[in-house]
Amino acid sequence: MTIFTDIFNIWQQQHFAMRTVEHLKLFFFAISISVVVGVSLGFLLTQIDSISTYFFNILNIIETTPTLALLVLLIPLVGIGTAPTIIASVMYCILPIARNTYEGLVNVDPNYISTARAIGLSDLEILLKVRLPLSFPFIAAGIRIASVFTFGIVTIGGLIAAGGLGQILQVGFYRQNTQLVLVAGLWIGFLAILVDSLLSFLQNYLERRFAA
Amino acid sequence: MNGGELLVLIGPSGSGKTTALRMMNRMVKPDQGSITIDNTSICSYDPVKLRRNIGYVIQEIGLLPHLTIQQNIGIIPSVSGWSQVKIDNRVNELLELVSLDPEVYRDRYPRELSGGQKQRVGLARALAMDPSLMLMDEPFGALDPILRKQLQDEFLDLKQQLDKTILFVTHDMEEAFKVGDRLAIMQNGELIQVGTPDEIIANPANDFVASLAGSDKKFRYLDYLQVEDMMQSLAPSQIIQDPRSGDQINRFLEETEHQSIVVYQDDTYYLLPKDQENRIEENINQYEVSTFGTKTKLSNALRWMRDHDQYIVLILDKKQPIGILYAEKLLMQLMGSS
């Protein structure tokens, strides 16, 4: 029974409940901004297709930068705390979301678009009623990848005072408290799997609902 | 094209049938020339508005997979600003028209439907805005032969009820003869011949048309041709109604420049040949002639004539005699120019 008492004590002392809420808030805030920016960007790139290749190359370079390095680079610009964490996760997430949005919109079966046009839908109506819904499974897959990134970056953000569960990890490292690091690490891992499962469920639903 | 007719565009693949059809709703821009509907060039219409007022049915993937049957049929009414109640009523009406139970099919997705059912829904969608012009691009092309025949029959019934002008693309000659009022034959992007089925069969413009129409196998088409396709037309001046006496018939016979005259008396039709030496007395009965409606299938008419030892029948359109069918001339025509 001592192991449960130990975990309970750690949970209480380190304010796990509060930190978890903080962590999830940061996560949802960051992923929401990423979705809005990523989907818009993906759509814009379908409209100006000539630059899309260059643009994705630039995003790929950002993607290869290590997270910690990116955070450190952002500190002189925006200080420490939540701001660099959110900016870094959005920068990482733009690529998967924008790329999947772009691919989804571009790869809609041309027969559907042609039929929609022939029966008298305008370009805007085709985008909203045909191309976008038929791209939902792709976009969802992009968001799912992005959410895994975001969860990781938000955790690392704890190291630069963004709060959340990463903060507890840092305390554990600092005090060389293996027990604390282990409990926090497992809890973060569990939450990450939970979020991913929820999104996988959503993605499967969208695939069933909107697939041809 | 004439209003209310079904014109079939037929030719081998790559002959430009679909391109011609797609020019009608401005999906393809013509290099030259113009297309007018009711004397207005289609280029003066907004393409979106134009397309909403032209029904469009195609062979493959006509239906949007993420929308229910109701949403698919109602998509154009919906973007045209109809109220939801009006759309619901229209969808139910259309589903019943194409023999699908609205209660069962309204909320299904296209993937839950069979090929034939999808095609019916496609037709219902094309009819949603009640367009006077419809474009149909091989609508039955993807169906198996039995189902195709069944849908063609249903479509023909529907066509009678609807009174639409229809441009119908197919590469199946039997289908063309079955559904078409007139046929337009295309080859290598050129229009070779336009005419009614019997004109095409009897007088093919060139060898290509002859082989396509199977003019050498004309007897195949007895099932598709109707008696009106092969009858000899009657002039109104050949018909005399309720003559008062045999003398009046005789005078009419002498004066007419036609080969024969039709007498209508006491609900019975008589066909009298001109070179009749014997004058008509009381025995007009021997000239009594049987009648068929214009839409009777040629094969049925011929079978009946054989069984009843008749060589000549009169063709009526709404009780009005409009033509004569001579078995002998018909056979000559069918064998004719091959």
XYZ file of C-alpha atoms in Angstrom:
550
model
C 0.000 0.000 0.000
C 2.925 2.327 0.537
C 3.367 2.873 -3.196
C -0.149 4.322 -3.502
C 0.378 6.474 -0.403
C 3.652 7.736 -1.927
C 1.993 8.561 -5.241
C -0.868 10.257 -3.421
C 1.568 12.375 -1.384
C 3.516 13.385 -4.477
C 0.220 14.190 -6.253
C -0.840 16.479 -3.393
C 2.516 18.151 -2.751
C 3.172 19.004 -6.377
C -0.415 20.152 -7.128
C -0.841 17.621 -9.941
C -4.510 18.457 -10.460
C -3.822 22.146 -10.925
C -0.787 21.476 -13.116
C -2.800 19.079 -15.286
C -5.518 21.677 -15.870
C -2.812 24.250 -16.639
C -1.143 21.801 -19.018
C -4.360 20.959 -20.897
C -5.348 24.625 -21.118
C -2.012 25.451 -22.701
C -2.328 22.437 -24.975
C -5.808 23.314 -26.245
C -4.903 26.960 -26.672
C -1.802 26.082 -28.718
C -3.519 23.427 -30.838
C -6.503 25.711 -31.541
C -4.241 28.443 -32.882
C -2.332 25.828 -34.910
C -5.545 24.512 -36.464
C -6.781 27.978 -37.441
C -3.401 29.040 -38.847
C -2.611 25.657 -40.433
C -5.973 25.150 -42.176
C -6.043 28.735 -43.452
C -2.499 28.441 -44.720
C -3.210 25.093 -46.379
C -6.213 26.604 -48.125
C -4.296 29.738 -49.192
C -1.572 27.561 -50.694
C -4.149 25.793 -52.881
C -5.087 29.222 -54.231
C -1.477 30.242 -54.959
C -0.196 26.851 -55.938
C 2.985 28.168 -57.590
C 4.650 28.997 -54.261
C 3.354 25.989 -52.316
C 6.468 23.854 -52.892
C 8.802 26.599 -51.618
C 6.552 27.251 -48.683
C 6.484 23.612 -47.633
C 10.287 23.503 -47.926
C 10.561 26.380 -45.467
C 8.137 24.642 -43.093
C 10.199 21.479 -43.401
C 13.310 23.352 -42.255
C 11.459 24.635 -39.171
C 10.304 21.075 -38.559
C 13.877 19.756 -38.456
C 14.967 22.310 -35.817
C 15.108 20.609 -32.388
C 12.347 21.775 -30.054
C 14.684 22.870 -27.302
C 16.779 24.884 -29.765
C 13.686 26.595 -31.107
C 12.536 27.479 -27.597
C 15.961 28.891 -26.724
C 15.990 30.924 -29.953
C 12.579 32.357 -29.067
C 13.500 33.422 -25.520
C 15.471 36.576 -26.563
C 12.532 37.562 -28.784
C 9.505 36.947 -26.545
C 10.981 36.117 -23.110
C 10.194 32.987 -21.120
C 6.856 31.410 -20.098
C 3.778 30.547 -22.129
C 4.426 32.850 -25.117
C 7.501 31.060 -26.560
C 5.875 27.689 -25.816
C 2.742 28.514 -27.798
C 4.707 30.107 -30.626
C 7.035 27.121 -30.866
C 4.209 24.590 -30.946
C 2.319 26.567 -33.585
C 5.489 26.745 -35.693
C 5.853 22.988 -35.452
C 2.200 22.231 -36.097
C 1.700 24.415 -39.145
C 3.462 21.907 -41.366
C 1.402 18.768 -40.661
C -1.905 20.645 -40.572
C -1.245 22.909 -43.566
C 0.217 20.075 -45.613
C -2.687 17.732 -44.916
C -5.234 20.466 -45.577
C -3.498 21.270 -48.843
C -3.257 17.624 -49.889
C -6.862 16.977 -48.861
C -8.227 19.906 -50.850
C -6.067 19.251 -53.901
C -6.710 15.525 -54.022
C -10.508 15.540 -53.876
C -11.694 13.304 -56.724
C -12.034 15.687 -59.709
C -15.229 13.883 -60.747
C -17.039 15.224 -57.677
C -15.877 18.756 -58.367
C -16.779 18.532 -62.025
C -20.248 17.175 -61.225
C -20.807 19.813 -58.570
C -19.917 22.514 -61.082
C -22.070 20.996 -63.809
C -25.185 20.921 -61.641
C -24.669 24.592 -60.823
C -22.669 25.084 -57.622
C -20.489 28.203 -57.528
C -16.759 27.986 -56.703
C -17.359 29.051 -53.108
C -20.178 26.530 -52.693
C -17.968 23.805 -54.151
C -15.247 24.676 -51.621
C -17.594 24.728 -48.630
C -19.948 21.907 -49.553
C -17.720 19.533 -51.483
C -13.963 20.051 -51.201
C -13.749 20.983 -47.538
C -16.002 18.179 -46.210
C -14.281 15.616 -48.390
C -10.907 16.817 -46.979
C -11.985 16.419 -43.335
C -10.355 12.986 -42.876
C -7.026 14.362 -44.167
C -7.233 17.493 -42.045
C -8.093 15.386 -38.979
C -5.058 13.181 -39.597
C -2.884 16.325 -39.718
C -4.386 17.649 -36.503
C -3.750 14.322 -34.819
C -0.037 14.426 -35.715
C 0.096 18.070 -34.630
C -1.513 17.290 -31.278
C 1.229 14.815 -30.458
C 3.845 17.508 -31.262
C 1.980 20.089 -29.232
C 1.695 17.813 -26.232
C 5.450 17.295 -26.270
C 6.286 20.971 -26.716
C 3.917 22.049 -23.951
C 5.670 19.590 -21.653
C 9.116 20.951 -22.575
C 7.662 24.443 -22.099
C 7.589 23.582 -18.383
C 11.382 23.933 -18.462
C 11.105 27.595 -19.484
C 8.430 28.518 -16.929
C 5.330 27.890 -19.010
C 3.774 25.958 -16.114
C 1.950 22.692 -16.613
C 3.201 19.183 -15.934
C 6.627 19.962 -17.404
C 7.212 22.193 -14.397
C 6.861 19.160 -12.078
C 9.340 17.234 -14.220
C 11.816 20.065 -13.888
C 11.439 20.063 -10.121
C 12.077 16.316 -10.152
C 15.211 16.688 -12.251
C 16.464 19.538 -10.075
C 16.008 17.596 -6.856
C 17.134 14.356 -8.498
C 13.854 12.862 -7.225
C 13.399 9.697 -9.299
C 9.995 8.947 -7.784
C 8.649 12.357 -8.737
C 10.061 12.198 -12.280
C 8.587 8.741 -12.739
C 5.079 9.655 -11.540
C 5.002 12.877 -13.584
C 6.439 11.144 -16.664
C 3.920 8.289 -16.566
C 1.033 10.677 -16.019
C 2.103 12.849 -18.961
C 2.476 9.746 -21.101
C -0.980 8.559 -20.087
C -2.544 11.930 -20.952
C -0.756 12.013 -24.314
C -2.116 8.576 -25.199
C -5.591 9.618 -24.053
C -5.575 12.749 -26.256
C -4.252 10.789 -29.200
C -6.913 8.088 -28.744
C -9.678 10.665 -28.688
C -8.380 12.215 -31.877
C -7.937 8.814 -33.482
C -11.576 8.095 -32.669
C -12.574 11.410 -34.276
C -10.420 10.720 -37.315
C -11.983 7.272 -37.826
C -15.444 8.744 -37.536
C -14.642 11.412 -40.138
C -13.171 8.816 -42.444
C -16.309 6.689 -42.267
C -18.562 9.687 -42.625
C -16.795 11.540 -45.443
C -14.928 8.866 -47.343
C -16.067 8.147 -50.875
C -32.983 20.585 -81.213
C -36.742 20.858 -81.118
C -38.552 21.627 -77.880
C -39.820 18.530 -76.095
C -37.801 16.036 -78.091
C -35.166 13.597 -76.959
C -32.157 13.909 -79.214
C -29.574 11.168 -78.896
C -25.936 11.993 -79.606
C -24.264 8.800 -80.658
C -20.857 7.847 -81.990
C -17.707 5.929 -81.078
C -15.657 7.089 -78.090
C -13.617 10.156 -78.879
C -16.110 11.384 -81.444
C -16.989 14.453 -79.376
C -20.382 13.497 -77.974
C -19.624 14.386 -74.367
C -17.759 17.519 -75.393
C -20.782 18.669 -77.372
C -23.009 17.959 -74.391
C -20.719 19.808 -71.993
C -20.721 22.858 -74.225
C -24.448 23.146 -73.621
C -23.995 24.042 -69.952
C -20.735 25.925 -70.515
C -18.534 23.278 -68.895
C -16.540 23.388 -72.134
C -16.017 26.591 -74.074
C -16.686 26.303 -77.817
C -13.782 27.360 -80.090
C -16.240 28.910 -82.476
C -19.935 29.059 -83.188
C -22.709 29.736 -80.728
C -25.320 27.848 -78.773
C -28.691 29.455 -78.210
C -31.618 28.455 -76.032
C -34.914 30.138 -76.931
C -32.957 32.495 -79.196
C -30.692 33.652 -76.368
C -27.009 32.773 -76.515
C -26.000 30.692 -73.501
C -22.968 32.969 -73.140
C -25.251 35.772 -71.991
C -26.352 33.739 -68.962
C -24.364 33.490 -65.729
C -22.856 29.976 -65.946
C -23.965 29.026 -62.424
C -27.568 30.127 -63.075
C -27.529 28.443 -66.475
C -26.389 25.128 -65.002
C -28.964 25.270 -62.215
C -31.665 25.427 -64.864
C -30.322 22.538 -66.905
C -30.748 19.052 -65.478
C -27.535 17.022 -65.603
C -27.161 13.259 -65.237
C -23.875 11.397 -65.662
C -22.728 7.840 -65.531
C -20.189 7.777 -62.704
C -20.013 9.244 -59.240
C -22.805 11.682 -59.727
C -23.654 11.732 -56.031
C -21.646 13.386 -53.284
C -20.559 10.673 -50.823
C -20.760 12.783 -47.671
C -24.341 13.915 -48.212
C -27.519 11.903 -47.656
C -29.841 11.176 -50.559
C -32.088 14.003 -49.378
C -29.150 16.431 -49.245
C -27.882 15.289 -52.635
C -31.218 15.840 -54.345
C -31.856 19.060 -52.436
C -28.430 20.632 -52.880
C -29.320 23.031 -55.689
C -32.722 24.004 -54.218
C -30.881 24.563 -50.939
C -28.233 26.898 -52.388
C -30.982 28.598 -54.394
C -32.577 29.629 -51.112
C -35.611 27.343 -50.911
C -37.142 26.842 -47.470
C -36.376 23.521 -45.772
C -40.054 22.506 -45.889
C -40.230 23.149 -49.612
C -37.025 21.169 -50.190
C -38.305 18.231 -48.089
C -41.547 18.101 -50.057
C -39.756 18.328 -53.368
C -37.324 15.542 -52.411
C -40.174 13.231 -51.364
C -42.027 13.985 -54.581
C -38.964 13.274 -56.719
C -38.054 10.058 -54.890
C -41.572 8.761 -55.483
C -41.317 9.782 -59.125
C -38.217 7.594 -59.570
C -39.831 4.696 -57.653
C -37.825 4.963 -54.424
C -39.634 5.026 -51.078
C -38.721 8.365 -49.440
C -39.122 6.909 -45.925
C -36.516 4.265 -46.691
C -34.001 6.121 -48.826
C -34.141 9.791 -47.815
C -31.572 9.548 -45.034
C -29.244 6.977 -46.564
C -25.817 7.709 -47.960
C -24.956 7.004 -51.605
C -22.617 4.143 -50.662
C -25.594 2.309 -49.138
C -27.357 2.244 -52.511
C -27.064 -0.121 -55.454
C -25.987 1.111 -58.875
C -29.540 1.293 -60.166
C -30.768 3.147 -57.094
C -27.927 5.661 -57.378
C -28.850 6.279 -60.981
C -32.472 6.930 -59.984
C -31.310 9.408 -57.360
C -29.110 11.061 -59.980
C -32.149 11.504 -62.184
C -34.172 12.875 -59.265
C -31.432 15.399 -58.545
C -31.390 16.542 -62.162
C -35.146 17.126 -61.965
C -34.973 19.057 -58.673
C -35.327 22.523 -60.187
C -37.811 21.281 -62.791
C -35.572 22.275 -65.715
C -37.026 22.294 -69.213
C -33.718 21.113 -70.684
C -31.850 18.038 -69.496
C -28.404 16.723 -70.394
C -27.783 13.021 -69.899
C -24.312 11.583 -70.434
C -24.505 7.785 -70.718
C -26.826 7.653 -67.708
C -27.282 3.883 -67.904
C -23.767 3.057 -69.101
C -22.470 1.595 -65.837
C -25.395 -0.741 -65.219
C -25.661 -4.419 -66.043
C -27.745 -5.211 -69.139
C -30.903 -6.371 -67.343
C -31.019 -3.417 -65.014
C -30.204 -1.092 -67.891
C -33.187 -2.339 -69.857
C -35.439 -1.919 -66.852
C -34.264 1.626 -66.157
C -34.600 2.534 -69.824
C -38.228 1.396 -69.727
C -38.900 3.373 -66.564
C -37.152 6.370 -68.059
C -39.331 6.186 -71.174
C -42.478 6.195 -69.019
C -41.127 9.110 -67.048
C -40.224 10.985 -70.206
C -43.836 10.803 -71.391
C -45.005 12.345 -68.111
C -42.363 15.051 -67.911
C -42.291 16.665 -71.343
C -38.672 17.813 -71.230
C -36.206 18.596 -73.973
C -33.410 16.082 -73.509
C -29.950 15.721 -75.010
C -28.850 12.151 -74.402
C -25.345 10.830 -75.045
C -24.751 7.125 -75.540
C -22.569 4.788 -77.535
C -25.146 2.012 -77.456
C -27.143 1.994 -80.687
C -29.948 -0.131 -79.257
C -30.363 2.337 -76.421
C -30.358 5.182 -78.931
C -33.152 3.603 -80.943
C -35.081 2.798 -77.818
C -35.116 6.204 -76.139
C -34.455 8.635 -78.980
C -36.981 10.686 -80.920
C -34.156 11.702 -83.222
C -30.550 10.596 -83.502
C -27.494 12.713 -84.186
C -24.550 10.640 -85.314
C -21.043 11.934 -84.652
C -17.665 10.815 -85.899
C -14.271 12.456 -85.281
C -15.895 15.566 -83.868
C -18.228 16.041 -86.793
C -21.948 15.670 -87.048
C -22.568 13.118 -89.805
C -26.318 12.697 -89.858
C -29.371 13.790 -87.902
C -32.655 12.015 -88.301
C -35.373 9.823 -86.895
C -34.461 6.183 -86.259
C -36.105 4.976 -89.465
C -34.338 7.620 -91.568
C -31.031 6.542 -90.128
C -31.735 2.874 -90.771
C -33.292 3.328 -94.187
C -31.019 6.059 -95.544
C -27.678 6.026 -93.792
C -25.587 9.033 -94.867
C -22.439 6.973 -95.356
C -20.935 3.553 -94.708
C -19.981 4.549 -91.186
C -23.576 5.342 -90.266
C -24.750 2.187 -92.014
C -22.410 -0.006 -89.997
C -23.203 1.837 -86.771
C -26.941 1.616 -87.318
C -26.554 -1.942 -88.507
C -28.645 -1.056 -91.540
C -27.997 -4.560 -92.807
C -29.595 -5.900 -89.647
C -32.677 -3.753 -89.720
C -34.938 -6.497 -88.472
C -33.226 -6.152 -85.103
C -34.959 -2.863 -84.688
C -38.513 -4.072 -85.077
C -38.706 -3.916 -81.294
C -37.590 -0.297 -81.111
C -39.373 1.176 -84.104
C -42.952 2.273 -83.741
C -45.544 2.071 -86.462
C -45.398 5.836 -86.940
C -41.755 5.508 -87.966
C -42.564 3.343 -90.958
C -46.065 4.369 -92.029
C -46.998 6.227 -95.196
C -48.436 9.600 -94.221
C -52.029 10.491 -95.007
C -53.065 13.922 -96.226
C -56.170 15.471 -94.655
C -57.648 15.692 -98.142
C -57.618 11.899 -98.324
C -60.095 11.564 -95.503
C -63.843 11.822 -95.729
C -65.928 11.784 -92.574
C -69.481 10.473 -92.315
C -70.401 10.600 -96.023
C -74.150 10.840 -96.596
C -74.266 8.242 -99.381
C -72.277 5.853 -101.507
C -72.466 8.406 -104.309
C -70.652 10.985 -102.293
C -67.874 8.472 -101.656
C -67.703 7.695 -105.360
C -67.450 11.371 -106.290
C -64.729 11.844 -103.705
C -62.890 8.834 -105.130
C -63.097 10.192 -108.662
C -61.963 13.656 -107.755
C -59.050 12.810 -105.492
C -55.543 12.738 -106.898
C -54.429 10.365 -104.122
C -53.928 6.629 -104.474
C -56.505 5.845 -101.849
C -58.992 7.447 -99.529
C -60.071 6.835 -95.950
C -63.726 6.810 -95.075
C -64.864 7.212 -91.491
C -68.397 6.081 -90.858
C -70.201 4.772 -87.775
C -67.002 4.507 -85.738
C -65.384 2.354 -88.412
C -62.596 3.163 -90.822
C -62.541 2.040 -94.460
C -59.634 2.275 -96.846
C -60.623 2.497 -100.499
C -58.084 2.204 -103.311
C -58.433 4.657 -106.200
C -58.211 2.205 -109.094
C -61.475 0.613 -108.041
C -63.543 -0.041 -111.127
C -66.540 -1.204 -109.207
C -68.249 1.679 -107.622
C -68.920 1.567 -103.950
C -72.390 0.314 -103.224
C -73.608 -1.165 -99.990
C -70.655 -3.545 -99.670
C -68.242 -0.952 -98.299
C -67.659 -3.436 -95.470
C -65.069 -5.345 -97.456
C -62.827 -2.258 -97.210
C -62.953 -2.085 -93.437
C -59.509 -1.617 -92.025
C -58.057 -2.198 -88.549
C -56.283 0.563 -86.681
C -53.246 0.999 -84.446
C -52.019 3.876 -82.286
C -48.867 5.700 -83.430
C -46.761 4.334 -80.567
C -47.461 0.672 -81.267
C -44.257 -1.293 -81.627
C -43.630 -2.345 -85.176
C -42.980 -5.931 -84.121
C -46.359 -6.131 -82.357
C -48.169 -4.599 -85.309
C -46.534 -7.002 -87.748
C -47.297 -10.006 -85.571
C -50.940 -8.968 -85.334
C -51.174 -8.421 -89.087
C -49.723 -11.852 -89.730
C -52.102 -13.539 -87.295
C -55.141 -11.777 -88.761
C -54.197 -11.991 -92.422
C -54.189 -8.244 -92.801
C -51.816 -6.469 -95.161
C -52.863 -2.922 -94.554
C -53.657 -1.130 -91.319
C -54.565 2.450 -90.522
C -52.551 4.456 -88.006
C -54.473 6.783 -85.696
C -53.208 9.642 -83.604
C -55.871 10.583 -81.051
C -58.653 9.069 -83.213
C -57.390 10.992 -86.232
C -56.076 8.870 -89.128
C -52.563 10.046 -89.951
C -50.973 7.182 -91.826
C -51.209 3.798 -93.465
C -48.946 0.855 -92.782
C -48.463 -1.455 -95.763
C -46.858 -4.738 -94.736
C -45.388 -5.154 -98.174
C -43.860 -1.674 -98.422
C -42.581 -2.007 -94.888
C -40.690 -5.174 -95.713
C -39.252 -3.590 -98.841
C -38.131 -0.650 -96.725
C -36.549 -2.839 -94.096
C -34.691 -4.875 -96.682
C -34.295 -1.876 -98.950
C -30.995 -0.151 -99.265
C -28.775 -2.682 -97.520
